Coordinates of C-alpha atoms and ligand atoms in Angstrom, one line a residue:
M1 CA 50.9 -6.2 -7.7
L2 CA 52.8 -4.8 -10.6
R3 CA 52.1 -0.9 -11.2
H4 CA 52.1 0.5 -14.7
A5 CA 53.0 4.0 -15.5
V6 CA 50.0 5.8 -17.6
I7 CA 50.3 8.9 -20.2
T8 CA 47.5 11.2 -18.4
G9 CA 48.7 14.3 -20.1
W10 CA 50.6 15.8 -23.0
G11 CA 51.6 18.6 -24.3
H12 CA 54.0 20.2 -27.3
C13 CA 55.5 23.5 -28.4
V14 CA 56.9 24.6 -31.6
P15 CA 58.6 27.7 -32.1
D16 CA 56.6 30.2 -34.4
R17 CA 59.2 30.6 -37.0
V18 CA 58.7 28.7 -40.3
V19 CA 61.5 28.1 -42.6
T20 CA 60.5 26.4 -45.7
N21 CA 62.4 24.4 -48.6
K22 CA 62.2 27.9 -50.8
D23 CA 63.6 29.7 -47.8
L24 CA 66.2 27.5 -48.2
E25 CA 67.1 27.6 -51.8
A26 CA 67.7 31.2 -51.1
R27 CA 70.5 30.2 -48.8
I28 CA 72.4 26.8 -50.1
A29 CA 72.3 24.7 -53.4
T30 CA 69.3 22.7 -52.7
N31 CA 66.0 22.6 -54.1
D32 CA 62.3 22.1 -52.2
E33 CA 62.1 18.7 -54.9
W34 CA 65.3 17.2 -53.8
I35 CA 64.2 17.8 -49.9
W36 CA 60.8 16.6 -50.3
T37 CA 61.5 13.7 -52.4
R38 CA 64.4 12.3 -50.1
T39 CA 63.1 13.4 -46.8
G40 CA 59.8 14.1 -46.5
I41 CA 60.2 17.6 -45.4
R42 CA 58.4 20.9 -46.5
E43 CA 59.3 23.1 -43.9
R44 CA 60.6 23.3 -39.9
R45 CA 60.3 25.7 -37.2
I46 CA 63.3 27.6 -36.3
A47 CA 63.7 29.2 -32.6
G48 CA 64.1 32.8 -32.2
P49 CA 66.7 34.9 -30.2
G50 CA 64.4 34.2 -26.7
E51 CA 63.7 30.7 -27.1
T52 CA 65.7 27.8 -25.9
T53 CA 65.4 24.4 -25.0
S54 CA 64.2 24.8 -21.5
S55 CA 61.6 27.5 -22.8
L56 CA 60.1 25.3 -25.3
S57 CA 60.2 22.3 -23.0
T58 CA 58.7 24.4 -20.3
I59 CA 55.4 25.4 -22.3
A60 CA 55.3 22.1 -23.5
A61 CA 55.2 20.8 -20.1
R62 CA 52.6 23.4 -18.7
R63 CA 50.3 22.2 -21.7
A64 CA 50.9 18.2 -20.5
L65 CA 50.2 18.9 -16.8
A66 CA 47.2 21.0 -17.7
C67 CA 46.1 18.2 -19.8
A68 CA 46.4 15.7 -16.6
R69 CA 44.9 18.7 -14.4
L70 CA 48.1 18.2 -12.1
P71 CA 49.3 20.7 -10.3
A72 CA 53.4 21.3 -11.0
A73 CA 54.0 20.9 -7.0
T74 CA 52.8 17.4 -6.8
L75 CA 55.5 16.3 -9.6
D76 CA 58.0 13.6 -8.0
L77 CA 60.6 13.7 -11.0
V78 CA 61.0 15.8 -14.2
I79 CA 63.2 13.9 -16.6
S80 CA 64.7 16.3 -19.2
A81 CA 65.5 14.3 -22.5
T82 CA 67.4 16.5 -24.7
T83 CA 70.9 16.6 -26.9
T84 CA 71.1 20.2 -27.1
P85 CA 70.6 21.3 -23.4
D86 CA 70.6 25.2 -22.5
H87 CA 74.4 24.6 -21.3
L88 CA 76.6 21.8 -19.8
L89 CA 75.9 22.8 -16.7
P90 CA 73.5 23.5 -15.1
N91 CA 71.1 20.8 -16.1
T92 CA 67.8 21.6 -18.2
G93 CA 65.7 19.4 -16.3
S94 CA 66.5 22.0 -13.2
L95 CA 65.4 24.8 -15.3
V96 CA 62.1 23.3 -16.2
Q97 CA 61.5 22.2 -12.7
Q98 CA 62.2 25.6 -11.4
A99 CA 59.8 27.8 -14.1
L100 CA 56.9 24.9 -13.8
G101 CA 57.2 25.3 -9.8
A102 CA 57.7 21.6 -9.5
T103 CA 58.9 22.4 -5.6
R104 CA 59.2 18.7 -4.6
A105 CA 60.7 17.1 -7.6
G106 CA 64.2 15.7 -8.3
A107 CA 64.8 16.5 -12.2
F108 CA 68.0 15.6 -14.6
D109 CA 69.1 15.6 -18.3
L110 CA 69.1 12.4 -20.0
N111 CA 71.0 12.0 -23.5
A112 CA 70.6 9.4 -25.9
A113 CA 70.1 11.8 -28.9
C114 CA 66.7 11.5 -30.9
T115 CA 66.0 8.2 -28.7
S116 CA 66.1 10.6 -25.6
F117 CA 62.6 10.4 -24.9
L118 CA 62.0 6.8 -25.2
Y119 CA 65.2 5.9 -23.1
G120 CA 63.3 8.8 -20.2
L121 CA 60.2 7.2 -20.6
A122 CA 61.8 3.6 -19.8
V123 CA 63.8 5.3 -16.6
G124 CA 60.1 7.1 -15.7
A125 CA 58.1 3.9 -16.3
Q126 CA 60.6 1.9 -13.8
F127 CA 60.3 4.4 -11.1
I128 CA 56.7 4.2 -11.5
A129 CA 56.5 0.2 -11.7
T130 CA 58.9 -0.4 -8.3
G131 CA 56.8 2.3 -6.1
A132 CA 59.4 4.6 -6.1
L133 CA 57.6 7.3 -7.0
E134 CA 54.2 8.3 -8.6
R135 CA 54.2 11.1 -11.1
I136 CA 57.3 11.9 -13.3
L137 CA 57.4 14.6 -16.4
V138 CA 58.8 13.4 -19.2
V139 CA 59.7 16.2 -21.5
A140 CA 62.1 16.3 -24.6
G141 CA 63.0 19.6 -26.1
E142 CA 65.6 20.4 -28.9
T143 CA 66.9 23.1 -30.5
L144 CA 69.2 21.6 -32.8
S145 CA 69.1 24.9 -35.0
R146 CA 71.9 26.0 -32.6
F147 CA 74.2 23.0 -33.5
T148 CA 73.5 23.2 -37.5
N149 CA 75.7 24.5 -40.2
W150 CA 73.3 26.5 -42.4
D151 CA 76.2 26.1 -45.1
D152 CA 75.8 22.5 -45.3
R153 CA 73.3 21.2 -47.3
N154 CA 73.7 17.4 -46.5
T155 CA 72.6 18.5 -42.6
C156 CA 70.5 21.9 -42.5
V157 CA 67.4 20.7 -44.2
L158 CA 66.8 18.0 -42.0
F159 CA 66.4 19.6 -38.9
G160 CA 63.8 21.3 -36.6
D161 CA 63.3 22.8 -33.1
G162 CA 60.4 21.9 -30.8
A163 CA 59.5 20.4 -27.4
G164 CA 57.2 17.4 -26.2
A165 CA 56.0 16.4 -22.9
V166 CA 54.0 13.9 -21.3
V167 CA 53.0 13.0 -17.4
L168 CA 53.3 9.5 -16.6
E169 CA 51.0 8.6 -13.5
A170 CA 50.5 5.1 -11.4
T171 CA 47.9 3.1 -12.0
D172 CA 47.5 -0.9 -11.2
E173 CA 45.3 -0.8 -14.6
E174 CA 47.1 -3.3 -17.1
C175 CA 47.8 0.2 -19.3
G176 CA 50.7 2.8 -20.0
V177 CA 54.1 1.4 -20.8
L178 CA 53.6 -2.4 -21.6
S179 CA 57.4 -2.9 -22.6
T180 CA 60.3 -1.4 -23.6
V181 CA 63.5 -2.3 -25.7
L182 CA 66.6 -0.4 -25.4
G183 CA 69.7 -0.6 -27.8
S184 CA 73.2 1.1 -28.7
A185 CA 75.9 0.8 -30.6
G186 CA 79.1 3.2 -29.5
D187 CA 81.3 2.2 -32.4
A188 CA 79.0 4.1 -35.1
D189 CA 79.5 6.8 -32.7
H190 CA 81.2 8.7 -36.3
L191 CA 78.1 8.9 -38.1
L192 CA 76.2 11.2 -36.0
A193 CA 78.3 13.7 -34.4
I194 CA 79.2 17.2 -32.7
E195 CA 83.2 16.5 -32.5
A196 CA 84.1 19.5 -30.3
S197 CA 83.2 21.3 -27.4
G198 CA 82.9 18.6 -25.0
S199 CA 85.9 17.6 -22.5
A200 CA 87.1 15.4 -25.0
K201 CA 88.3 18.2 -27.5
P202 CA 87.0 21.9 -25.7
A203 CA 86.1 24.4 -28.1
T204 CA 89.0 26.5 -29.1
A205 CA 89.0 29.1 -31.8
E206 CA 90.5 26.6 -34.2
T207 CA 87.4 23.8 -33.2
L208 CA 85.3 27.0 -34.0
A209 CA 86.9 27.9 -37.2
R210 CA 86.5 24.3 -38.4
G211 CA 82.8 24.1 -37.7
E212 CA 83.2 21.1 -35.3
H213 CA 80.9 22.4 -32.8
F214 CA 78.1 21.7 -35.4
I215 CA 76.2 18.6 -36.2
T216 CA 77.9 16.0 -38.7
M217 CA 76.4 13.3 -40.2
R218 CA 77.0 10.4 -42.8
G219 CA 72.9 10.4 -43.7
S220 CA 72.9 7.0 -45.9
N221 CA 75.1 4.7 -43.5
I222 CA 72.5 6.2 -40.7
F223 CA 69.8 5.2 -43.0
K224 CA 70.4 1.4 -43.2
L225 CA 71.1 1.2 -39.7
A226 CA 68.1 2.8 -38.5
V227 CA 65.5 0.7 -40.2
R228 CA 67.5 -2.2 -39.1
A229 CA 67.4 -1.3 -35.6
M230 CA 64.2 0.2 -35.4
T231 CA 62.4 -2.7 -37.0
Q232 CA 63.9 -5.3 -34.9
A233 CA 63.7 -3.1 -31.8
A234 CA 59.6 -3.0 -32.7
V235 CA 59.3 -6.7 -33.1
E236 CA 60.9 -7.6 -29.8
A237 CA 58.8 -4.7 -27.8
L238 CA 55.6 -6.2 -29.0
A239 CA 56.8 -9.8 -28.3
K240 CA 57.5 -8.7 -24.6
A241 CA 54.0 -7.1 -24.4
G242 CA 52.6 -10.2 -25.8
L243 CA 51.2 -8.4 -29.0
A244 CA 51.1 -8.7 -32.6
V245 CA 51.6 -6.4 -35.3
A246 CA 48.0 -6.5 -36.3
D247 CA 47.3 -5.1 -32.5
V248 CA 49.1 -1.8 -33.5
R249 CA 46.6 1.1 -33.3
A250 CA 49.3 3.0 -34.7
E251 CA 52.6 3.8 -34.9
L252 CA 54.6 6.9 -33.5
A253 CA 57.9 6.7 -34.6
H254 CA 60.8 8.9 -34.9
Q255 CA 60.3 11.8 -37.8
A256 CA 64.1 11.7 -39.5
N257 CA 62.9 10.6 -43.2
V258 CA 59.8 9.6 -44.7
R259 CA 61.7 7.1 -46.4
I260 CA 63.4 5.7 -43.2
L261 CA 59.8 5.2 -42.0
R262 CA 58.3 3.5 -45.5
S263 CA 61.2 1.0 -45.0
T264 CA 60.2 0.6 -41.5
Q265 CA 56.8 -0.2 -42.7
A266 CA 57.6 -2.7 -45.1
A267 CA 59.9 -4.7 -43.1
L268 CA 57.2 -4.7 -40.0
G269 CA 54.6 -5.8 -42.2
L270 CA 52.2 -2.9 -40.2
P271 CA 49.9 -0.8 -43.0
W272 CA 51.0 2.4 -44.1
E273 CA 48.2 4.4 -42.9
K274 CA 49.0 3.0 -39.3
F275 CA 52.1 5.6 -39.3
V276 CA 51.3 9.1 -37.8
I277 CA 53.7 11.6 -39.7
N278 CA 54.3 15.3 -39.1
L279 CA 57.8 15.6 -40.3
D280 CA 56.6 17.5 -43.1
R281 CA 55.9 20.4 -41.2
Y282 CA 58.1 20.0 -38.5
G283 CA 61.4 17.9 -40.3
N284 CA 63.4 16.1 -37.3
T285 CA 63.2 17.6 -34.0
G286 CA 65.6 15.2 -32.3
A287 CA 64.5 14.2 -28.9
A288 CA 61.3 16.3 -29.2
S289 CA 60.0 14.3 -32.4
V290 CA 58.0 11.3 -30.9
P291 CA 56.4 12.9 -28.3
L292 CA 55.7 15.8 -30.3
V293 CA 53.6 13.6 -32.9
L294 CA 52.4 11.7 -29.8
S295 CA 50.8 14.9 -28.2
E296 CA 49.7 16.2 -32.1
Y297 CA 47.4 12.8 -32.5
A298 CA 46.2 12.7 -28.9
S299 CA 45.4 16.1 -29.2
T300 CA 42.9 15.1 -32.2
G301 CA 41.0 12.3 -29.4
A302 CA 42.4 9.5 -31.8
A303 CA 43.6 8.0 -28.9
R304 CA 41.1 5.6 -27.4
P305 CA 41.4 3.5 -24.1
G306 CA 42.7 -0.2 -24.7
D307 CA 44.3 1.2 -28.2
D308 CA 48.3 0.0 -28.3
F309 CA 50.9 2.5 -29.8
L310 CA 54.2 1.5 -31.2
L311 CA 56.8 3.7 -30.4
A312 CA 60.3 3.6 -32.3
S313 CA 62.8 5.8 -32.6
F314 CA 66.9 5.9 -33.2
G315 CA 69.5 8.6 -33.1
G316 CA 72.9 9.6 -32.6
G317 CA 75.5 7.1 -30.3
L318 CA 73.8 5.3 -32.4
T319 CA 70.8 4.9 -29.8
W320 CA 67.4 3.2 -30.9
A321 CA 64.6 2.0 -29.0
A322 CA 61.0 0.7 -29.2
S323 CA 58.3 0.9 -26.6
V324 CA 54.6 -0.5 -26.4
V325 CA 52.3 1.8 -24.7
R326 CA 48.8 1.1 -24.1
W327 CA 46.5 4.0 -23.8
G328 CA 44.0 4.4 -20.5
D329 CA 41.0 5.6 -19.9
V330 CA 42.6 9.0 -18.9
E331 CA 39.5 10.6 -17.9
A332 CA 38.4 8.1 -15.2
I333 CA 41.9 8.2 -14.2
I334 CA 42.1 11.5 -13.6
R335 CA 38.6 11.9 -12.1
R336 CA 39.6 9.0 -9.2
R337 CA 42.6 11.1 -8.7
E338 CA 40.7 14.1 -8.0
A339 CA 38.1 12.1 -6.1
Q340 CA 41.0 11.2 -3.5
S341 CA 42.2 14.2 -1.2
V342 CA 45.3 15.0 -2.1
P343 CA 47.3 15.4 1.1
A344 CA 48.1 19.1 2.1
H345 CA 52.1 18.5 2.0
L346 CA 51.3 17.5 -1.6
H347 CA 50.5 21.0 -2.2
G348 CA 53.5 22.9 -0.9
P349 CA 57.5 22.3 -1.2
K350 CA 58.7 19.2 0.3
R351 CA 61.9 20.3 0.8
P352 CA 61.7 24.1 0.6
I353 CA 65.5 26.1 -0.4
D354 CA 67.1 27.5 2.5
R355 CA 68.2 30.7 0.0
A356 CA 70.6 31.7 3.1
A357 CA 72.5 28.5 2.6
G358 CA 71.9 27.9 -1.1
V359 CA 70.9 24.5 -0.7
R360 CA 67.5 22.6 0.0
T361 CA 67.2 21.7 3.4
L362 CA 66.0 18.0 4.1
Q363 CA 63.0 17.7 6.1
Ligands
LIG401 N1 70.0 19.7 -51.7 C1 70.3 19.0 -52.8 N2 71.4 17.7 -52.9 C2 72.0 17.3 -51.9 C3 71.4 17.7 -50.7 C4 70.6 18.6 -50.8 N3 70.0 19.0 -49.3 N4 72.3 17.2 -49.6 C5 72.9 16.3 -50.2 N5 72.7 16.4 -51.4 C6 73.4 15.8 -52.9 C7 74.9 14.9 -52.3 O1 75.7 15.8 -52.5 C8 74.6 13.9 -53.2 O2 75.5 14.4 -54.3 P1 76.4 13.5 -55.7 O3 75.2 12.2 -56.1 O4 76.5 14.3 -56.6 O5 77.7 13.1 -54.4 C9 73.3 13.4 -53.5 O6 72.4 14.6 -53.2 C10 72.9 12.2 -52.7 O7 73.3 12.5 -51.7 P2 72.9 11.2 -50.5 O8 73.2 11.4 -49.3 O9 73.4 9.5 -51.2 O10 71.3 11.0 -50.4 P3 70.6 9.7 -49.4 O11 69.3 9.7 -50.8 O12 71.2 9.1 -48.7 O13 69.7 11.1 -49.2 C11 69.8 11.9 -46.8 C12 70.3 11.7 -47.8 C13 68.2 12.4 -46.7 C14 70.5 12.6 -45.7 C15 69.2 10.1 -45.9 O14 70.6 9.3 -46.5 C16 68.9 10.1 -44.9 O15 67.9 10.7 -44.3 N6 69.5 9.4 -43.9 C17 69.2 9.6 -42.6 C18 69.6 10.8 -41.3 C19 69.4 11.0 -40.2 O16 67.8 10.3 -40.1 N7 70.0 11.5 -39.5 C20 69.4 11.9 -38.4 C21 69.0 10.6 -37.7 S1 69.8 10.5 -36.1 C22 68.8 12.2 -35.3 O17 67.8 12.4 -35.8 C23 69.7 13.3 -34.2

């Protein structure tokens, strides 16, 4: 029997520090009216000195696990979706896995820019559909502010920091991730890029002086491609799930620009009221944007069993994706799991680290 990956927990975390459009007016040649009318953003959250992608991700993940009433030690896998990892090495997923105490879980990072969360959701759903794994955390965190040139008004008004997470569990019921469509166009790589600090162009004093470690973007080119790609992917994801636009309860899309969402809405023929928006408060939080809007929405209790949600995103690469997610009867699924006696070995480390050897010992 085909198993589905259902969302049983959700959580998000944003830094406390708020930077408003007015605050930016004091720094660069911009104004609240331009930012608001061109983007739909009023303010964004910016990570403080002690906050990192992994620390925001860990808090979001803890909230998702608490929501699912699931101990971290029962997770099989941590997928960390991010464009702005704490380090190139080690991966952020392992830092989150360790901070959570997910002692049985594998962990890795996945980077498809702002589309990373939907790619992570697709990967997690496949592990569950094949029967390989039972419980997976997909967490997306970003500290885009650390890669933003705060003197570049073309980009610095757009981005914000934050994290969102979901717990995926196996179910035999017809719910959870029903379909996914993934896309990429590597020939448009120049539209959104961080040119230096990778292996192709390692950081040097010159690259730093030229600001090549910051995000650069050709906004209007991305705008057109984003609308086309998200609309096409959404239509295909709905068809794969056997659903029509009218069946969609709400669209939880990448929060990059309200005008992009308006154009996508018009192309899809979905009522604007069905688009859930939080970019006015958070700006574009990259990979974190879709789980952040999903978590806020689900936390209000608005998602009901059987509701079909359309998730869509696009980002650097370029990459894009859409997914149809049917909300499960989360409380019933958690109660059934809790009623089953969880084998004792699931509560302890499956592969304890032999710290003397510095490696995990396989059992
Ligand atoms: N304040 C005031 N004026 C500005 C600002 C600013 N912050 N930024 C640009 N301008 C000026 C430009 O210099 C230009 O002036 P000019 O006409 O004298 O040359 C003018 O405003 C118009 O600029 P455009 O780029 O044409 O403005 P546009 O309407 O395209 O809006 C925007 C720009 C908001 C960036 C839009 O193109 C957009 O949202 N694109 C998508 C970007 C995006 O979503 N990127 C991220 C996706 S991937 C990811 O999420 C990581």
